[in-house]
Amino acid sequence: MLDINFIRENETAIRRAIDVKGVACDFNRLLEVDRRRRTIQKESDAERTKSKELSGQIGLYKNPKGKWYQKALAEGRSQDELRAEGDKLQSESAGVRDRIKALEEESKSVNDEFRALMLTVPQVPSEKTPLGKDESGNVEVRREGKPRAFDFQPRDHVELGKSLGIIDIERGVKLAGARNYLLRGAGASLHQAVLRLAMDTIVSRGFEPVTVPVVVRDEMMYGTGYYPGGEEQTYRCERDEKSLVGTAEVPLTAMHADEILDESDLPIKLAAVSTCFRREAGAAGKDTHGIYRIHYFDKVEQVVLCRADEAESEKHHHEIIANAEAVLKALELPYRVMIVCTGDMGQGKVEMYDIETWMPSRNAYSETHSASRLGSFQARRLSLRYRGPDKKTRFCHTLNNTVIASPRILIPILELNQNADGSVTVPKALRPYMNGMERIEPHR
RNA sequence: GGAGAGGUGGCUGAGUGGCUGAAAGCAACGGUUUGCUAAACCGUCGUACGGGGUCACUCCCGUACCGGGGGUUCGAAUCCCCCCCUCUCCGCCA
């Protein structure tokens, strides 16, 4: 959500953002509703003032214990007289009350519509952001490492997972339907090792480790910008009005919602590992092979809450990308960094980078990380503020990035470290987390 | 899940229909005093929206908000209903 004052003053920029992001937002209607909303408030404030004045008067006439009433008696006015005066004012007041009621009713519907429209206004993308309609408009920023050239016919992670007995898709499907899986033995250990490496790395870089609930109130989904719009992608517990999170970004970003932090507390840097749940509705037939696109996975996520300052926000953005890269480098995986274009970046984002890791079976760099800075977009929805030395409250800026998401990252790890004999060499950085295991051997 | 108690400003806590946007204390901030620190004293000290003023900040006015939403009333922190949350006891349970 943006500041309505900012919106009013930057009409052109907003209209452009709606256009380049391809967002559905009835901007003209918003401006119209905003005007109406302010008119109503003015009118209703005036009526309320009147009503308050009258009520105050009536109170004097109707409160025999009051000082004014006592004084009036002492001045020789009779109780009947005072009661009659009070009754007269009271009937006058009833008319005012009716007008207020009518205004309130309209105000309610106008404000509901206003809020709903406000949720659809997109954040203005940064100047660096390339224009583009979809994924194909993303631009490569840099590349690290080289895809491996095999001197034998490499297998893909599904084959490897099966022959090594570490990925069991059939039973995952039996248990939970399509896009489910189990990791077993060294596969489960490898998964845990990756998460622990990521967690250790991020904590060593000054992030506070946190555990988070993965079922959250719907309002946190709205607050972080996943609702409205993302309902189809989310497993939702209808009767509790709660949702399973698709990322720990939601609880981490929302944990300070409705708070006014002290500027000296910022930046707040948080990291959590959580299971992530995604319905993948609308992705039918897409990435169906293996464990690339699945209904549940684990992810270490990093979140930064910082001061409302573009330069500082940008600095943290680079930092969280560097954090993710540090893990990929430790894992010796080839990857490239992409800046995501306007059409692919999402409504709330100012700037977004994806990291894509080389996956031999896909013969492509494929998304493994996503780093966003959202300005005050989420903070406004969440009412996440801080107070500076000047005593003014401001909305924080929020940022987030993947540190590692597994098992997707196991795809390149397994495929790139495979050997001609069908075994997989465990990356050095993971061995300490796997009781020193150096190789995963096929078992028969 | 059952029974009871309760949710008031950064915190503690008063307030059971009008004079309460809210006592008092603490904390915080500004100042006076002081060689310094402490203490003492004076002052400031919630948020949001709308309006006014200003180059801009400070500022001024109005309205709303005492967990959230409805209701009763001329008038609600105070009465009624629903929901959420916390605590205690019981039950169940990793």
XYZ file of C-alpha atoms (C1' of nucleotides) in Angstrom:
538
model
C 0.000 0.000 0.000
C 1.139 3.500 -0.730
C 0.475 6.776 1.034
C -2.714 8.326 -0.321
C -1.052 11.725 -0.218
C 1.849 10.379 -2.249
C -0.628 8.858 -4.680
C -2.476 12.151 -5.101
C 0.741 14.024 -5.717
C 2.300 11.466 -8.046
C -0.537 10.523 -10.319
C 1.653 10.155 -13.381
C 4.153 7.876 -11.706
C 1.379 5.642 -10.377
C -0.384 5.421 -13.709
C 2.897 4.436 -15.291
C 3.531 1.798 -12.622
C 0.086 0.311 -13.236
C 0.885 0.179 -16.906
C 4.408 -1.271 -16.818
C 3.602 -3.784 -14.109
C 0.430 -4.860 -15.851
C -1.553 -4.550 -12.637
C -5.343 -4.418 -12.465
C -6.086 -1.162 -10.660
C -8.972 1.188 -11.336
C -7.056 4.341 -10.610
C -9.684 6.833 -11.706
C -12.200 5.187 -9.441
C -9.727 5.402 -6.566
C -9.283 9.150 -7.000
C -13.024 9.593 -7.197
C -13.662 7.532 -4.078
C -10.892 9.377 -2.259
C -12.547 12.713 -2.977
C -15.934 11.450 -1.871
C -14.412 9.983 1.247
C -12.923 13.303 2.273
C -16.136 15.179 1.630
C -18.035 12.752 3.796
C -15.539 13.070 6.594
C -15.820 16.830 6.535
C -19.597 16.716 6.653
C -19.757 14.062 9.271
C -17.144 15.780 11.439
C -19.286 18.913 11.355
C -22.424 17.001 12.339
C -20.602 15.267 15.140
C -19.384 18.580 16.451
C -22.979 19.751 16.547
C -24.095 16.572 18.232
C -21.399 16.839 20.857
C -22.354 20.390 21.643
C -26.010 19.493 22.032
C -25.250 16.465 24.154
C -23.129 18.600 26.405
C -26.022 21.019 26.803
C -28.520 18.279 27.452
C -26.201 16.879 30.053
C -26.412 20.123 31.967
C -30.196 20.048 32.016
C -30.482 16.357 32.752
C -27.886 15.874 35.410
C -29.282 16.958 38.804
C -25.961 16.211 40.449
C -24.071 18.523 38.163
C -22.646 21.839 39.314
C -24.404 23.779 36.604
C -27.752 22.216 37.526
C -27.285 23.018 41.201
C -26.410 26.559 40.345
C -29.477 26.901 38.133
C -31.675 25.697 40.999
C -30.024 28.136 43.322
C -30.803 30.854 40.825
C -34.439 29.976 41.205
C -35.156 27.867 38.138
C -37.505 24.974 38.718
C -36.787 21.354 37.978
C -39.737 21.188 35.577
C -38.424 24.128 33.692
C -34.999 22.569 33.355
C -36.441 19.233 32.287
C -38.531 20.913 29.588
C -35.473 22.727 28.241
C -33.564 19.453 28.178
C -36.358 17.650 26.349
C -36.453 20.338 23.721
C -32.735 20.045 23.051
C -33.050 16.308 23.015
C -35.536 16.289 20.180
C -33.302 18.643 18.250
C -30.420 16.305 18.790
C -32.353 13.360 17.368
C -32.341 15.020 13.951
C -28.587 15.435 14.066
C -28.219 11.821 15.058
C -30.176 10.713 11.995
C -27.946 12.729 9.710
C -24.843 11.252 11.320
C -26.250 7.751 10.894
C -26.868 8.311 7.206
C -23.384 9.723 6.710
C -21.876 6.865 8.648
C -23.537 4.338 6.424
C -22.236 5.947 3.292
C -18.865 6.453 4.872
C -18.634 2.768 5.607
C -19.263 1.632 2.075
C -17.067 4.361 0.623
C -14.221 3.502 2.966
C -14.534 -0.207 2.254
C -14.220 0.493 -1.421
C -11.375 2.908 -0.778
C -9.419 0.332 1.196
C -9.990 -2.355 -1.403
C -8.806 -0.025 -4.160
C -5.781 1.073 -2.134
C -4.681 -2.549 -1.893
C -4.489 -2.725 -5.660
C -2.245 0.297 -6.197
C 1.224 -0.913 -7.165
C 4.518 0.261 -5.776
C 6.501 2.405 -8.203
C 9.418 0.412 -9.630
C 12.959 1.743 -9.316
C 14.634 3.451 -12.249
C 16.992 0.516 -12.636
C 14.156 -1.897 -13.226
C 13.994 -2.941 -16.875
C 10.695 -2.688 -18.699
C 9.186 -5.968 -19.729
C 6.017 -7.989 -19.879
C 7.145 -11.203 -18.280
C 10.087 -13.361 -17.260
C 11.626 -12.963 -20.706
C 12.206 -9.298 -19.932
C 14.508 -10.007 -17.012
C 18.094 -8.907 -17.519
C 21.245 -10.703 -16.482
C 23.411 -8.683 -14.117
C 26.329 -11.049 -13.595
C 27.360 -14.669 -13.700
C 29.470 -16.673 -11.275
C 30.999 -20.100 -11.878
C 30.701 -22.235 -14.958
C 28.242 -24.999 -15.824
C 30.039 -28.329 -15.673
C 30.980 -30.093 -18.899
C 30.389 -33.823 -18.479
C 32.574 -36.466 -20.070
C 29.831 -39.023 -19.577
C 26.077 -39.025 -19.990
C 24.809 -37.293 -16.839
C 21.611 -38.399 -15.158
C 18.986 -36.053 -13.882
C 18.090 -35.693 -10.217
C 15.071 -37.970 -10.501
C 17.167 -40.863 -11.779
C 19.907 -40.129 -9.299
C 17.431 -39.797 -6.483
C 15.879 -43.131 -7.339
C 19.059 -45.100 -7.855
C 20.618 -43.647 -4.723
C 17.408 -44.281 -2.788
C 17.253 -40.714 -1.561
C 14.222 -39.234 -3.359
C 10.953 -41.159 -3.256
C 8.395 -39.451 -5.435
C 5.981 -42.398 -5.781
C 5.354 -42.639 -2.081
C 5.150 -38.888 -1.739
C 2.369 -38.922 -4.319
C 0.697 -41.843 -2.582
C 0.668 -39.898 0.668
C -0.263 -36.456 -0.544
C -0.970 -36.386 -4.273
C 0.952 -34.922 -7.191
C 3.949 -32.666 -6.546
C 4.839 -34.406 -3.315
C 7.898 -36.448 -2.419
C 9.946 -37.863 0.395
C 13.641 -37.454 0.964
C 15.253 -40.461 2.522
C 18.535 -41.433 4.054
C 21.409 -39.390 2.672
C 18.846 -37.323 0.754
C 17.172 -36.157 3.938
C 20.597 -35.581 5.504
C 21.745 -33.570 2.513
C 18.595 -31.461 2.739
C 19.184 -30.761 6.431
C 22.857 -30.070 5.793
C 22.031 -27.441 3.202
C 19.590 -25.735 5.563
C 22.057 -25.760 8.403
C 24.855 -24.374 6.263
C 22.524 -21.610 5.165
C 21.346 -20.865 8.683
C 24.904 -20.807 10.065
C 26.007 -18.517 7.276
C 23.196 -16.039 7.727
C 23.517 -15.983 11.513
C 27.273 -15.401 11.232
C 26.369 -12.376 9.122
C 24.432 -10.755 11.914
C 20.901 -12.041 11.391
C 18.851 -13.135 14.360
C 17.640 -16.710 14.039
C 13.916 -17.006 14.666
C 11.360 -19.779 14.613
C 8.015 -18.808 13.182
C 4.458 -20.080 12.970
C 3.678 -21.320 9.479
C -0.094 -20.943 9.856
C -0.860 -17.262 10.192
C -3.910 -15.014 10.376
C -5.172 -13.908 6.995
C -4.418 -10.305 7.877
C -0.709 -11.105 7.781
C -1.185 -12.353 4.236
C -2.823 -9.049 3.361
C -0.174 -7.157 5.282
C 2.695 -8.694 3.390
C 0.905 -8.237 0.092
C 0.112 -11.869 -0.722
C -3.590 -11.131 -0.418
C -5.576 -10.046 -2.255
C -4.393 -11.901 -5.317
C -2.502 -14.862 -3.946
C -5.438 -16.764 -2.466
C -5.344 -19.378 -5.202
C -1.732 -20.187 -4.439
C -2.331 -20.650 -0.757
C -3.538 -23.471 1.434
C -6.083 -21.807 3.647
C -7.781 -23.080 6.802
C -11.260 -21.780 6.141
C -12.774 -22.282 9.541
C -9.906 -20.572 11.335
C -9.448 -17.801 8.782
C -5.769 -18.604 8.719
C -3.381 -19.499 5.956
C -0.361 -21.727 5.566
C 2.534 -19.544 4.586
C 4.344 -19.998 1.307
C 7.430 -18.411 2.831
C 8.776 -17.361 6.232
C 8.878 -13.854 4.803
C 5.288 -13.508 5.982
C 5.756 -14.151 9.712
C 9.188 -12.510 9.811
C 8.033 -9.314 8.152
C 4.756 -9.202 10.067
C 6.136 -10.010 13.498
C 6.513 -6.324 14.356
C 3.177 -5.319 12.811
C 1.221 -2.685 14.730
C 4.333 -1.641 16.592
C 6.219 1.604 16.726
C 9.866 0.684 16.913
C 12.639 2.969 18.023
C 14.922 4.086 15.244
C 17.878 2.804 17.243
C 16.437 -0.725 16.948
C 16.869 -0.607 13.193
C 17.901 -2.298 11.057
C 16.291 -5.492 12.286
C 17.726 -8.502 10.530
C 15.896 -11.781 10.864
C 16.289 -15.265 9.495
C 14.091 -18.310 9.821
C 13.883 -21.762 8.377
C 10.351 -22.881 7.680
C 8.379 -25.284 5.646
C 6.680 -23.486 2.789
C 3.342 -24.546 1.351
C 2.232 -23.722 -2.166
C -0.798 -24.922 -4.050
C 0.763 -24.239 -7.433
C -2.698 -23.705 -8.854
C -2.582 -22.620 -12.451
C 0.770 -24.307 -12.872
C -0.767 -27.547 -14.086
C 1.561 -29.241 -16.524
C 4.373 -26.813 -15.718
C 7.640 -28.135 -14.290
C 6.044 -31.459 -13.485
C 9.284 -33.379 -13.636
C 11.025 -34.159 -10.386
C 11.208 -31.953 -7.346
C 11.472 -28.552 -9.002
C 7.935 -27.317 -8.405
C 6.372 -28.986 -5.397
C 3.727 -28.390 -2.754
C 6.013 -28.275 0.238
C 9.645 -27.448 0.761
C 11.908 -25.921 3.356
C 13.496 -22.551 3.027
C 15.822 -20.353 5.017
C 14.577 -16.823 4.517
C 16.211 -13.516 5.429
C 14.249 -10.361 6.162
C 15.434 -6.833 6.870
C 13.376 -4.034 8.405
C 15.145 -0.729 8.022
C 14.657 3.018 8.092
C 12.636 4.718 5.393
C 15.637 5.666 3.341
C 16.145 4.649 -0.272
C 19.917 4.536 -0.076
C 19.896 2.452 3.066
C 17.277 0.166 1.649
C 19.383 -0.350 -1.440
C 22.445 -1.089 0.638
C 20.584 -3.831 2.482
C 19.319 -5.171 -0.800
C 22.872 -5.706 -2.014
C 23.753 -7.207 1.324
C 21.020 -9.840 1.321
C 21.907 -10.805 -2.225
C 25.553 -11.156 -1.192
C 24.435 -13.371 1.698
C 22.689 -15.747 -0.657
C 25.635 -15.720 -3.028
C 27.967 -16.637 -0.180
C 26.000 -19.845 0.349
C 25.982 -20.689 -3.351
C 29.713 -20.079 -3.522
C 30.287 -22.306 -0.515
C 28.303 -24.961 -2.355
C 30.366 -24.279 -5.506
C 27.288 -23.890 -7.656
C 27.286 -21.860 -10.886
C 24.628 -19.164 -10.927
C 23.648 -15.858 -12.405
C 21.943 -12.820 -10.954
C 18.986 -11.352 -12.821
C 17.249 -8.062 -12.341
C 13.561 -8.721 -12.687
C 11.560 -6.596 -15.106
C 8.445 -4.574 -14.370
C 5.995 -7.164 -15.658
C 7.442 -10.005 -13.589
C 8.224 -8.291 -10.299
C 4.913 -8.156 -8.520
C 2.742 -5.350 -7.289
C 4.535 -4.349 -4.123
C 8.115 -4.327 -5.209
C 10.437 -1.430 -5.855
C 13.228 -3.614 -7.129
C 13.752 -7.336 -7.386
C 16.591 -9.677 -8.230
C 16.397 -13.383 -8.856
C 19.316 -15.731 -8.549
C 19.195 -18.589 -10.998
C 21.355 -21.646 -10.460
C 22.534 -23.848 -13.276
C 20.551 -27.084 -13.515
C 21.933 -29.595 -16.018
C 18.669 -31.511 -16.468
C 16.846 -28.322 -17.356
C 19.810 -27.192 -19.412
C 19.206 -23.757 -17.985
C 19.750 -21.396 -15.144
C 16.613 -21.730 -13.040
C 15.276 -19.600 -10.232
C 16.461 -20.595 -6.788
C 16.384 -17.245 -4.990
C 14.339 -14.097 -5.049
C 15.445 -10.848 -3.420
C 12.982 -7.994 -3.127
C 12.895 -4.561 -1.684
C 9.448 -3.211 -1.134
C 9.943 0.272 0.228
C 7.157 0.969 2.709
C 4.618 -1.097 0.772
C 4.334 -3.897 3.309
C 5.039 -1.692 6.316
C 2.026 0.489 5.564
C -0.267 -2.493 5.268
C 1.150 -3.925 8.466
C 1.336 -0.636 10.316
C 4.992 -1.316 10.983
C 6.545 1.955 12.057
C 9.456 3.484 13.873
C 10.059 6.755 15.650
C 13.114 8.836 14.899
C 14.804 11.437 17.093
C 12.429 14.038 15.652
C 9.553 12.063 17.268
C 7.805 11.563 13.989
C 6.591 8.103 13.137
C 7.552 6.665 9.788
C 6.898 3.419 8.033
C 9.834 1.042 7.868
C 11.211 -0.298 4.644
C 11.177 -4.055 4.248
C 13.352 -6.433 2.250
C 13.597 -10.156 1.896
C 15.564 -12.819 0.143
C 15.948 -16.547 0.054
C 19.079 -17.859 1.727
C 18.479 -21.359 0.456
C 15.426 -23.345 -0.557
C 15.588 -27.098 -0.517
C 14.980 -29.539 -2.133
C 15.041 -27.358 -5.245
C 18.697 -26.596 -4.614
C 19.356 -30.347 -4.387
C 18.699 -30.526 -8.117
C 21.936 -28.739 -9.071
C 23.803 -30.183 -6.106
C 23.030 -33.759 -7.107
C 23.284 -33.271 -10.826
C 26.511 -31.267 -10.818
C 28.326 -33.463 -8.320
C 27.456 -36.797 -9.871
C 30.100 -39.236 -10.959
C 30.207 -41.657 -13.883
C 29.562 -44.589 -11.537
C 26.262 -43.094 -10.410
C 27.501 -41.838 -7.050
C 27.320 -38.249 -5.934
C 30.161 -36.404 -4.246
C 29.031 -34.412 -1.233
C 30.144 -30.766 -1.518
C 32.919 -30.029 0.972
C 30.925 -27.356 2.745
C 28.197 -29.854 3.596
C 30.357 -32.671 4.903
C 30.631 -31.307 8.443
C 26.835 -31.427 8.575
C 26.717 -35.020 7.296
C 28.993 -36.787 9.728
C 31.841 -36.315 7.296
C 30.154 -38.237 4.466
C 32.023 -37.647 1.199
C 29.967 -39.633 -1.236
C 26.450 -40.857 -1.629
C 26.686 -44.328 -3.118
C 24.006 -46.291 -4.923
C 22.744 -49.057 -2.690
C 21.366 -52.319 -3.965
C -13.028 -28.649 24.665
C -15.420 -27.097 29.881
C -15.471 -23.351 34.099
C -13.887 -18.688 35.940
C -11.108 -13.867 35.731
C -9.496 -10.110 32.745
C -7.927 -6.838 28.254
C -7.427 1.352 29.532
C -1.733 5.666 26.682
C 5.824 3.076 26.247
C 4.920 0.500 31.271
C 2.094 0.241 36.127
C -2.727 1.605 37.153
C -7.543 4.769 38.471
C -11.982 5.297 36.241
C -19.441 1.808 36.241
C -23.453 6.733 31.676
C -22.356 13.499 30.765
C -17.538 17.960 33.825
C -12.531 11.822 30.930
C -8.553 11.661 25.260
C -8.707 9.724 29.842
C -6.305 10.698 37.304
C -1.763 9.162 39.548
C 3.078 6.952 39.390
C 7.213 5.250 36.423
C 9.954 5.690 31.996
C 11.300 9.155 28.041
C 12.395 14.092 26.142
C 13.502 19.597 26.912
C 14.993 23.056 30.656
C 16.591 25.128 35.658
C 20.013 24.052 39.532
C 25.132 21.618 39.975
C 32.563 21.505 39.430
C 30.712 16.407 37.483
C 27.143 12.594 38.465
C 22.873 11.846 41.256
C 18.779 14.193 43.484
C 15.224 18.151 43.298
C 12.140 21.461 40.569
C 9.500 23.320 35.930
C 7.677 21.946 31.239
C 6.617 18.432 27.217
C 5.010 13.784 26.696
C -0.618 8.499 22.278
C -2.160 7.372 17.263
C -4.867 8.012 12.805
C -7.774 10.696 9.386
C -9.616 15.424 7.604
C -9.135 20.783 7.373
C -6.191 25.435 7.974
C -1.417 27.876 7.919
C 3.866 27.834 6.169
C 9.024 27.829 1.058
C 9.577 24.108 4.725
C 9.555 22.389 9.848
C 7.383 23.935 14.389
C 2.058 25.072 14.605
C -3.546 25.710 14.864
C -8.642 23.515 14.417
C -12.058 19.317 13.949
C -13.226 14.154 14.269
C -12.296 9.146 15.630
C -9.929 5.630 18.742
C -9.792 2.874 26.236
C -8.621 -5.474 22.382
C -12.003 -5.785 17.423
C -17.062 -5.403 15.458
C -22.248 -4.405 16.216
C -26.254 -2.417 19.547
C -28.931 0.670 23.481
C -28.879 6.205 24.545
C -29.587 13.076 23.261
C -24.728 11.247 25.250
C -20.616 5.047 26.322
C -13.936 3.470 28.449
C -18.414 2.774 31.561
C -24.735 -0.914 29.822
C -26.067 -5.246 26.102
C -24.572 -8.930 22.055
C -20.791 -11.390 18.942
C -15.615 -12.210 18.055
C -10.269 -12.111 19.239
C -6.548 -12.420 22.894
C -4.289 -13.249 27.932
C -4.345 -15.642 32.745
C -6.100 -19.626 36.390
C -8.340 -24.466 37.149
C -10.141 -29.051 34.773
C -9.982 -32.332 30.454
C -7.095 -33.965 26.227
C -2.290 -34.255 24.123
C 3.376 -33.988 20.974
